[in-house]
Coordinates of N, CA, C and O in Angstrom, one line a residue:
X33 N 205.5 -29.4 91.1 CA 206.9 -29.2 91.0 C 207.3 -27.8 90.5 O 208.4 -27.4 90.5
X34 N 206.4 -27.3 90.2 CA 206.3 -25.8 89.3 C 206.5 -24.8 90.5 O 206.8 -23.7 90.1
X35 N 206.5 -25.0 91.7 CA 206.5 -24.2 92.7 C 208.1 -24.4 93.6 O 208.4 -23.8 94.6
X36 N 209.0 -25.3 92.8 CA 210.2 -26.0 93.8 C 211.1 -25.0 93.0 O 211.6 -25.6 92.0
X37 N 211.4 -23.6 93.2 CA 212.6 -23.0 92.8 C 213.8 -23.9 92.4 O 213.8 -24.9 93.1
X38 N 214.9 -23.8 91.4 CA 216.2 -24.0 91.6 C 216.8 -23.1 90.4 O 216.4 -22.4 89.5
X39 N 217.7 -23.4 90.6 CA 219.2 -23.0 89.7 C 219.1 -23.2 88.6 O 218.1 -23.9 88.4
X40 N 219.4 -23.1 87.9 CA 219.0 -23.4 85.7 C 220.6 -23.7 85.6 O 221.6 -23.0 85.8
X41 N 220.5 -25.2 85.2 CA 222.1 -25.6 84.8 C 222.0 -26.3 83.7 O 221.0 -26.8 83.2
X42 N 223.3 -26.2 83.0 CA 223.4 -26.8 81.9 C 224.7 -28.5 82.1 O 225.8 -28.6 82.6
X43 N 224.2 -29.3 81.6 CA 224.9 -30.4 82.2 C 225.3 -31.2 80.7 O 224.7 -31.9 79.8
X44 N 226.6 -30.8 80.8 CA 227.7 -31.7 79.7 C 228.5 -32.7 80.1 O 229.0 -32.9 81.2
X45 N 228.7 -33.3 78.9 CA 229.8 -34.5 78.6 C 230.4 -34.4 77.7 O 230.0 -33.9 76.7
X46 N 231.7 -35.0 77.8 CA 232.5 -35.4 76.6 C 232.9 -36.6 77.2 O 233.1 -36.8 78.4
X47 N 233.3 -37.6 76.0 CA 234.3 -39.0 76.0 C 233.9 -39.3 74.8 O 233.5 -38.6 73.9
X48 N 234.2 -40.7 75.0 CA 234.0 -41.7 73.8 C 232.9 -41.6 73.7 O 232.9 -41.1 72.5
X49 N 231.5 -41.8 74.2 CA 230.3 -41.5 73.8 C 230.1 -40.1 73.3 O 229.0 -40.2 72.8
X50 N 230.5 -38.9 73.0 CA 230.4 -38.3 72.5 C 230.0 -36.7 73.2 O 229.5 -36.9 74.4
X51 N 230.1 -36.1 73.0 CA 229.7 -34.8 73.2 C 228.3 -34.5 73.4 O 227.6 -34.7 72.4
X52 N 227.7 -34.2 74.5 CA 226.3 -33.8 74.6 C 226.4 -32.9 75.8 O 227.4 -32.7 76.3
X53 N 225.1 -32.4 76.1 CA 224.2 -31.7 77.4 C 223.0 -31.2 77.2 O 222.8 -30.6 76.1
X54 N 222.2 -31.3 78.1 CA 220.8 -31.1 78.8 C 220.8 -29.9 79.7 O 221.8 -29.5 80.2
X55 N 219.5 -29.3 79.9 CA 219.3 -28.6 80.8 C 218.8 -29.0 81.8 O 217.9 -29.7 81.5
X56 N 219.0 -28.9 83.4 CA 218.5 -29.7 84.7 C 218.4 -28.4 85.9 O 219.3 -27.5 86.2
X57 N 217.4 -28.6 86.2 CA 217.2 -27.8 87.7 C 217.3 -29.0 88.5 O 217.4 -28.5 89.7
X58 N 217.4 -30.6 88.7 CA 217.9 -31.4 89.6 C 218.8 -31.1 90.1 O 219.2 -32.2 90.3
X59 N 219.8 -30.2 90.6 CA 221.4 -30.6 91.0 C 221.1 -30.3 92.2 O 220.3 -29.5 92.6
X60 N 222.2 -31.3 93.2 CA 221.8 -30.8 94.7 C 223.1 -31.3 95.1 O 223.8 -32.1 94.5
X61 N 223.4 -30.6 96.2 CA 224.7 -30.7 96.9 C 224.8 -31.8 97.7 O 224.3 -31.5 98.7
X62 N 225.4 -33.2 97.7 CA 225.3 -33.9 98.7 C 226.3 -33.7 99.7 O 225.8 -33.9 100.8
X63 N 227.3 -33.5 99.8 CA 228.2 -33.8 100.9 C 229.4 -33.0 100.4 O 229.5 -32.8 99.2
X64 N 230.5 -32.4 101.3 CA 231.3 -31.5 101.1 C 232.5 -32.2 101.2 O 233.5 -31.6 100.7
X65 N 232.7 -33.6 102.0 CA 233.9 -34.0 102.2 C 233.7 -35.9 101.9 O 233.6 -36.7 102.8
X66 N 233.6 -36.2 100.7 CA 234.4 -35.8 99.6 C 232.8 -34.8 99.1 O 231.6 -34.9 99.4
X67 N 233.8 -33.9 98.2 CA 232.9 -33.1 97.3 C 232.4 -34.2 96.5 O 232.9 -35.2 96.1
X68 N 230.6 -33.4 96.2 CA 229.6 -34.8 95.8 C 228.2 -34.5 95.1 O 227.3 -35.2 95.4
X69 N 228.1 -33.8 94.6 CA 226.6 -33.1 93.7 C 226.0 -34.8 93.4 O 226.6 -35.9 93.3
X70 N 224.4 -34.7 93.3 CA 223.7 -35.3 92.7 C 223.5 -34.5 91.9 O 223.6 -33.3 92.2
X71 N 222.7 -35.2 90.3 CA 222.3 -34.9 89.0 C 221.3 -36.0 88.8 O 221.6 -37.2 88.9
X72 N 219.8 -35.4 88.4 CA 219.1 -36.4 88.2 C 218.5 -36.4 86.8 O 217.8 -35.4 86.8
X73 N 218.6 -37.0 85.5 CA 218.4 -37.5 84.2 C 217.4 -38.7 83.8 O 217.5 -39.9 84.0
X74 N 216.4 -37.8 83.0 CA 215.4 -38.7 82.4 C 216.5 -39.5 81.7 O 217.5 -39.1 81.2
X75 N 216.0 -41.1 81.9 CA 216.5 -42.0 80.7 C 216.5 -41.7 79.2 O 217.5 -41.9 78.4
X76 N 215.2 -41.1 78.9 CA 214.8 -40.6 77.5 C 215.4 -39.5 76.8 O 215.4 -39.3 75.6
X77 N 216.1 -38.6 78.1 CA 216.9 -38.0 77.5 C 217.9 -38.0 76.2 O 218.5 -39.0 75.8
X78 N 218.1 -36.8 75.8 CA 218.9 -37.5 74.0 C 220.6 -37.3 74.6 O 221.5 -37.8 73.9
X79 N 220.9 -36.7 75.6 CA 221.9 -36.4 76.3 C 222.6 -38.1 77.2 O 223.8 -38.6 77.3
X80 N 221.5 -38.4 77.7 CA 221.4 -39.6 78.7 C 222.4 -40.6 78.1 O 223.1 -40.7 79.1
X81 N 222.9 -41.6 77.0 CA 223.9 -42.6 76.5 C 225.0 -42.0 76.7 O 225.9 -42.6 77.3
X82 N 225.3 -40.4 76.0 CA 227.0 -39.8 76.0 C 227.5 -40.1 77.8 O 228.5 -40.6 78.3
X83 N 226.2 -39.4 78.5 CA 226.7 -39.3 79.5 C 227.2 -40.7 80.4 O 228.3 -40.8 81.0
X84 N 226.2 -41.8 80.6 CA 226.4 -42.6 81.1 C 227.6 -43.3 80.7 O 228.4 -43.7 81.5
X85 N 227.6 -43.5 79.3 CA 229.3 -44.3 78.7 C 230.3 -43.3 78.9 O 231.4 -43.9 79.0
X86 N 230.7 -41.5 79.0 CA 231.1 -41.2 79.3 C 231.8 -41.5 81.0 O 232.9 -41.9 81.3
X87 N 231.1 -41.1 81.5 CA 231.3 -41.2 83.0 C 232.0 -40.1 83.9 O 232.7 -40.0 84.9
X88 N 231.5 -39.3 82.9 CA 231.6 -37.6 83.7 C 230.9 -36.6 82.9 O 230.5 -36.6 81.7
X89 N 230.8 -35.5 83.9 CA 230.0 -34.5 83.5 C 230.5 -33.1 84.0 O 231.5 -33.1 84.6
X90 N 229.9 -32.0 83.7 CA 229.8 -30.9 84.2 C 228.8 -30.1 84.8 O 227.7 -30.3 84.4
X91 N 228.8 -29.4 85.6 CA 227.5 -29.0 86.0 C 227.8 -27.6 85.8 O 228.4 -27.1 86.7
X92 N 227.5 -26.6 84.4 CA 227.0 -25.0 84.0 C 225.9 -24.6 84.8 O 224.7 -25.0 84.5
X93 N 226.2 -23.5 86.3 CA 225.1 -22.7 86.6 C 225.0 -22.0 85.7 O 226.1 -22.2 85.1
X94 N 224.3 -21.2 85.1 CA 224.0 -20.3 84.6 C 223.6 -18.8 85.5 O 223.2 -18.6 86.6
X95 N 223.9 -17.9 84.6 CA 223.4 -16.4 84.8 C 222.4 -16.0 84.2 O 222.4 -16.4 83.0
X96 N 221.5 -15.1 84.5 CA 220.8 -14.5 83.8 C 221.3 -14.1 82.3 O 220.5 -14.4 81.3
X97 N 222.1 -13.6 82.2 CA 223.1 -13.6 80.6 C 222.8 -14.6 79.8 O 222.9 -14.5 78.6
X98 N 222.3 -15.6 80.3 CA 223.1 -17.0 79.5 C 221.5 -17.9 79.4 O 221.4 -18.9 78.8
X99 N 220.6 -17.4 80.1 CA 219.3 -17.7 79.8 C 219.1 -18.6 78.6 O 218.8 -19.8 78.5
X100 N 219.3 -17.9 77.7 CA 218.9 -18.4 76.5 C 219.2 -19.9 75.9 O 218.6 -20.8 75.2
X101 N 220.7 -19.7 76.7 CA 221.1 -21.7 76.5 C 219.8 -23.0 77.0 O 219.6 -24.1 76.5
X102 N 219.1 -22.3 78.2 CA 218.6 -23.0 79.1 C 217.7 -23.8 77.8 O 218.0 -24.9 77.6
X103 N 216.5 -23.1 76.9 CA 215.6 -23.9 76.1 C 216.7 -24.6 74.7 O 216.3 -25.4 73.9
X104 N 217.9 -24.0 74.7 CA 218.4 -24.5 73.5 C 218.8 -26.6 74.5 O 218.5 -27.7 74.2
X105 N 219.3 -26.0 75.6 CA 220.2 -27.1 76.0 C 218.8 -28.9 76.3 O 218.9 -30.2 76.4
X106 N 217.6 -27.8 76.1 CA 216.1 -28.8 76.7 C 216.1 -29.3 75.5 O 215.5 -30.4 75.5
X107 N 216.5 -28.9 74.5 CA 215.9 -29.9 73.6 C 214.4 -28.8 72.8 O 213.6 -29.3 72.0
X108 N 214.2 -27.5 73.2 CA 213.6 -26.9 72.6 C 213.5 -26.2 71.2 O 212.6 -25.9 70.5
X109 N 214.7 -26.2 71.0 CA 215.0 -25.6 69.4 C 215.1 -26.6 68.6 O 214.7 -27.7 69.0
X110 N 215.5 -26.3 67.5 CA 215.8 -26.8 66.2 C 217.3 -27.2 66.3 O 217.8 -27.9 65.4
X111 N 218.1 -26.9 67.4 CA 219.5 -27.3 67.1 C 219.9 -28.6 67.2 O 219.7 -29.2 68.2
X112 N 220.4 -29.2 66.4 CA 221.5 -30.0 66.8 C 222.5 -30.4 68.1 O 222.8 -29.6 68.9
X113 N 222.9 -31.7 68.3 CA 223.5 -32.1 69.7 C 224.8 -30.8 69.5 O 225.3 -30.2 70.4
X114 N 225.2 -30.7 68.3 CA 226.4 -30.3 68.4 C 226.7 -28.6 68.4 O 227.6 -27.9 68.9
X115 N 225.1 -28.1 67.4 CA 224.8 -26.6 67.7 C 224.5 -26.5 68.8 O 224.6 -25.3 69.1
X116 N 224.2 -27.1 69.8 CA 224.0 -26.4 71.1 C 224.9 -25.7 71.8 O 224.7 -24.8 72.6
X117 N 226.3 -26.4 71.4 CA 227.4 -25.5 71.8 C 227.9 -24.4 71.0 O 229.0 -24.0 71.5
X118 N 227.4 -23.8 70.0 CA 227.2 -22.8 69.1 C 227.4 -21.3 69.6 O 226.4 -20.7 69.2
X119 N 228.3 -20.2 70.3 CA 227.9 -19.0 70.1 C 228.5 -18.8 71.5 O 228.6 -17.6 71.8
X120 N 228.8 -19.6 72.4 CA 229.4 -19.7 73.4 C 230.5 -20.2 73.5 O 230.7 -21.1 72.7
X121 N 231.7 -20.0 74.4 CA 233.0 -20.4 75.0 C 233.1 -21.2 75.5 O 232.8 -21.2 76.7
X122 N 233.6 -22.7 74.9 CA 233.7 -23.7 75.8 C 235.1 -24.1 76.5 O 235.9 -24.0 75.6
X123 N 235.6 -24.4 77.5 CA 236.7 -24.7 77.6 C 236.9 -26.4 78.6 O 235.8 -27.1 78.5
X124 N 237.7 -26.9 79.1 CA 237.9 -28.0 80.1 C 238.7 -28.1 81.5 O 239.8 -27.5 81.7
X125 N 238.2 -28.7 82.3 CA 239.1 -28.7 83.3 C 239.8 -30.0 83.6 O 240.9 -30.2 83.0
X126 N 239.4 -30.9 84.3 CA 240.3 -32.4 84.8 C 239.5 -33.0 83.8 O 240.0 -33.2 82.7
X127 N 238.2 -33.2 84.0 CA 237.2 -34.7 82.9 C 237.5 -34.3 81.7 O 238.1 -35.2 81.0
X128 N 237.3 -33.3 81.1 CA 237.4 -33.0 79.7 C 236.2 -32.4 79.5 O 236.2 -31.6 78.6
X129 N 234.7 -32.7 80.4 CA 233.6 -32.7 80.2 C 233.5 -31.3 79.9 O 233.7 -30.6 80.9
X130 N 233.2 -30.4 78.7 CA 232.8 -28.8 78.6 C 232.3 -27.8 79.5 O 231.1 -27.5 79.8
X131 N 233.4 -27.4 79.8 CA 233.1 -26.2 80.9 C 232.8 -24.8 80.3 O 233.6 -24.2 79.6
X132 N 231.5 -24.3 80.7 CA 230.8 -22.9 80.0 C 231.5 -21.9 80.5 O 231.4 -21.8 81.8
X133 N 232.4 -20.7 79.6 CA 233.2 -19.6 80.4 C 232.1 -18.8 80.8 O 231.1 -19.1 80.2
X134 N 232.0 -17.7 81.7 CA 230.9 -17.0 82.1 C 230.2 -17.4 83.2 O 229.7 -16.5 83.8
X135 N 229.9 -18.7 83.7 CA 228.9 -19.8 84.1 C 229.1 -18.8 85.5 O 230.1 -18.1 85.5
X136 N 227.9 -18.7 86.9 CA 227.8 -18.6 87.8 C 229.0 -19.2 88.7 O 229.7 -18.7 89.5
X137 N 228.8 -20.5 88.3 CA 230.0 -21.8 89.2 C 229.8 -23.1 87.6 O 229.0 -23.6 86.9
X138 N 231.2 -23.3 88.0 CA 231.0 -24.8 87.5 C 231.6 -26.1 88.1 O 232.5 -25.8 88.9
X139 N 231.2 -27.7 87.9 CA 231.9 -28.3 88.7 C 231.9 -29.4 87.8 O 231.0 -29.8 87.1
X140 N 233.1 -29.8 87.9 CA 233.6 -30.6 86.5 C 233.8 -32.1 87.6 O 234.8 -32.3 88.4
X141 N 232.6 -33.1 87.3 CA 232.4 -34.1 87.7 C 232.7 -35.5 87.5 O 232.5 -35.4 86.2
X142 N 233.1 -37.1 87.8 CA 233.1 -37.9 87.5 C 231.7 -38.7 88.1 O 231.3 -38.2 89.2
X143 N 231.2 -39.5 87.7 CA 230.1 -39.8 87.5 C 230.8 -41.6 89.1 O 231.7 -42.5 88.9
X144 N 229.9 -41.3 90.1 CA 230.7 -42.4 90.6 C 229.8 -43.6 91.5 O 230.3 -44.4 92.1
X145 N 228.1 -43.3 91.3 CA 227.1 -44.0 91.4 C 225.7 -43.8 91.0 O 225.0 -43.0 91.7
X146 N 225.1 -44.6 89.9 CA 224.0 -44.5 89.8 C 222.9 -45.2 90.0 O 222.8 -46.4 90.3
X147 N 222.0 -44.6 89.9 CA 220.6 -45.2 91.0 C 219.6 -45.1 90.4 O 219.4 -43.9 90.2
X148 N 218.7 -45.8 89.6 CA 217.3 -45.8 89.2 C 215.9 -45.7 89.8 O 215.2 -46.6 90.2
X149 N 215.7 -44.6 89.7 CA 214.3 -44.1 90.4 C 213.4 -43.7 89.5 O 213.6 -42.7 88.8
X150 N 212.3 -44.4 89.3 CA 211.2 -44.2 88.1 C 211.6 -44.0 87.0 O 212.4 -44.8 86.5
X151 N 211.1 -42.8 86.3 CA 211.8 -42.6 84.7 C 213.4 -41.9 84.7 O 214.0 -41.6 83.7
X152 N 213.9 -41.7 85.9 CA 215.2 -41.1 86.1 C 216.2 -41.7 86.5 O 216.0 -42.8 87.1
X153 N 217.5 -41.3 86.3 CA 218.5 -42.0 87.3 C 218.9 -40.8 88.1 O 218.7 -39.6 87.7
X154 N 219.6 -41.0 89.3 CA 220.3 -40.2 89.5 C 221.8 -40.3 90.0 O 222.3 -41.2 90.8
X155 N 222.2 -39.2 89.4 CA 223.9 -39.8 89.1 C 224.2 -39.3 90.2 O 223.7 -38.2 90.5
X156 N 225.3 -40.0 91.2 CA 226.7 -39.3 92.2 C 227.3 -39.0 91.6 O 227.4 -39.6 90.6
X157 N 228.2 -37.5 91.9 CA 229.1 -37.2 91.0 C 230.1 -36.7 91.8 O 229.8 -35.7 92.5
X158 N 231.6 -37.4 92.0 CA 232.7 -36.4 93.0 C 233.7 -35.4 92.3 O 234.8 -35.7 91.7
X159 N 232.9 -33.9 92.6 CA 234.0 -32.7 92.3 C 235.1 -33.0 92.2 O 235.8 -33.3 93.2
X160 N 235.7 -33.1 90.8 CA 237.3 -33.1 90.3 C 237.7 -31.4 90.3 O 238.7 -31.0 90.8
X161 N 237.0 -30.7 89.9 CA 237.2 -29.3 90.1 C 236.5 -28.4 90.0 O 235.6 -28.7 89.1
X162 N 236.2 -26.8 90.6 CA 235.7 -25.8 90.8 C 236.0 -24.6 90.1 O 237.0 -24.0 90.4
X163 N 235.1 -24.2 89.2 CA 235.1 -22.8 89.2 C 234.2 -21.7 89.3 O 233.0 -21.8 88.9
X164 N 234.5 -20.8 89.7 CA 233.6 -19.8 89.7 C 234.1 -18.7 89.3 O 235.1 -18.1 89.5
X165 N 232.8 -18.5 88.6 CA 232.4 -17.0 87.6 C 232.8 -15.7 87.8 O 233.8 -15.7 88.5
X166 N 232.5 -14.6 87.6 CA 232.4 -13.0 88.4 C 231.1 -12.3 88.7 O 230.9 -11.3 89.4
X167 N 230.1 -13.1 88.1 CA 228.5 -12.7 88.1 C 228.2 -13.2 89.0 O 228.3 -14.3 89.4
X168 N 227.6 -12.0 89.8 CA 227.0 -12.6 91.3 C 225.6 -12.1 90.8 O 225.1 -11.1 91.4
X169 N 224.9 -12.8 89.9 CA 223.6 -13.2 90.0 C 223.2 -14.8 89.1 O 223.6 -15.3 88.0
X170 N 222.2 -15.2 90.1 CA 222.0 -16.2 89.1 C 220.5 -16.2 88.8 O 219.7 -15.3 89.1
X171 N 220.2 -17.3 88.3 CA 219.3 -18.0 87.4 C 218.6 -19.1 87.9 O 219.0 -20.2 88.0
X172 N 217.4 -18.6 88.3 CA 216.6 -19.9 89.1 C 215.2 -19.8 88.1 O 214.9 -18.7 87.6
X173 N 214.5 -21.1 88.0 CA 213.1 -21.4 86.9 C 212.3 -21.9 88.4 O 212.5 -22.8 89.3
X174 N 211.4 -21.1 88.1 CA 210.1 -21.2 89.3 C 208.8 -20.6 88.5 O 208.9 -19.6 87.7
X175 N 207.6 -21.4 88.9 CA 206.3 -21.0 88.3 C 206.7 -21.3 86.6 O 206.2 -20.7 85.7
X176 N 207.2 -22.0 86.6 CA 207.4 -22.1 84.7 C 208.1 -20.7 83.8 O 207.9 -20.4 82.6
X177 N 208.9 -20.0 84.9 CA 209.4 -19.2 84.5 C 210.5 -18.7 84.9 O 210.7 -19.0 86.0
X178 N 211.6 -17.8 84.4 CA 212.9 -18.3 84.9 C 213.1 -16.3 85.6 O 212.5 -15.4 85.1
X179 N 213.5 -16.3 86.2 CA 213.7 -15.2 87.3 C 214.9 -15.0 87.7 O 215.6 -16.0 87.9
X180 N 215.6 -13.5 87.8 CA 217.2 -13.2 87.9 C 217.1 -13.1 89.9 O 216.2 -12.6 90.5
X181 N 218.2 -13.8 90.4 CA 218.5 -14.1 91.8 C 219.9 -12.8 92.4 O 221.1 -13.0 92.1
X182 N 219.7 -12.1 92.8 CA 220.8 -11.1 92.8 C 221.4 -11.4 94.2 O 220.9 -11.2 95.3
X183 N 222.9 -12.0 93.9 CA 223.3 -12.7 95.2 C 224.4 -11.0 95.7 O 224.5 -10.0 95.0
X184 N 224.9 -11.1 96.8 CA 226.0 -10.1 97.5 C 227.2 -9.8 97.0 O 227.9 -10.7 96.5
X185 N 227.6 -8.8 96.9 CA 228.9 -8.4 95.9 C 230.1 -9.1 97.0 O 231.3 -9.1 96.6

C-alpha cells in the first residue's frame, strides 16, 4: 500500500460526540451528482465514536504548508484530542464539522452510509459544501513519505 499515492487529509467532526479528527489518505470521490466522497476509518481509531455519533465530517486536503498537522492529526504526538486543533484557523460551514482555513479544498460532509469492511468502515458522505483554497499545490504520502504535488496556476 506504500506504493498507492494519495492526498494527505485531515478528517474532523463536531456534534454531540464531541470534537475530533484523524489523518486519512482513504478519500475518494464517488459520484458528482449527488456530490459523494467515501472516507474509510479504522474502528480503533480514537477519532472513530465522535465521528460516527456525530454524523458528519469534514474532509482538510492539505498543502504542503500544513504538513505538519498530518503526524499531529495520526495520533503521532503527544497532543491531546483537543491540541490538535492548536496553532491553526478553524472555522465552519453547513455541519459545523471544523473547516481548516488554508486547506487545498475542503468538503464539509454528512455522513449518509456506512459499511463494514475488515478493521474499517467506510463512510458515504454527501457534499453539503465546498471550498477551495488559493494554494495550488498539494500534499500526497507515497513510499512512506509525504511529497509536494505542484498543480496549474
Amino acid at each position: 500500500m506504500a506504493r498507492l499515492g494519495a492526498a494527505v487529509n485531515v478528517i474532523t467532526t463536531d456534534g454531540a460526540g464531541g470534537r475530533a479528527g484523524f489523518t486519512a489518505s482513504a478519500v475518494t470521490s464517488v459520484t458528482d451528482t449527488p456530490p459523494t466522497l467515501l472516507v474509510c476509518a479504522n474502528r480503533t481509531n480514537d477519532s472513530y465514536p465522535a465521528m460516527k455519533q456525530n454524523g458528519v465530517l469534514c474532509v482538510n486536503t492539505l498543502t504542503p504548508a500544513q504538513e505538519g498537522l498530518s503526524p499531529v492529526f495520526a495520533g503521532l504526538t503527544q497532543h491531546t484530542m483537543n491540541e490538535r486543533f492548536d496553532g491553526y484557523a478553524w472555522q465552519t460551514l453547513e455541519t459545523g464539522a471544523p473547516v481548516l482555513d488554508q486547506a487545498v479544498v475542503v468538503f464539509d460532509c454528512r455522513i449518509t452510509q456506512v459499511v463494514e469492511v475488515g478493521t474499517h468502515d467506510v463512510f458515504f458522505c454527501l457534499v453539503e459544501a465546498v471550498r477551495t483554497g488559493s494554494a495550488h499545490e498539494g500534499l500526497i504520502y507515497y513510499g512512506r513519505g509525504y511529497h509536494k504535488v505542484a498543480g496549474l496556476d
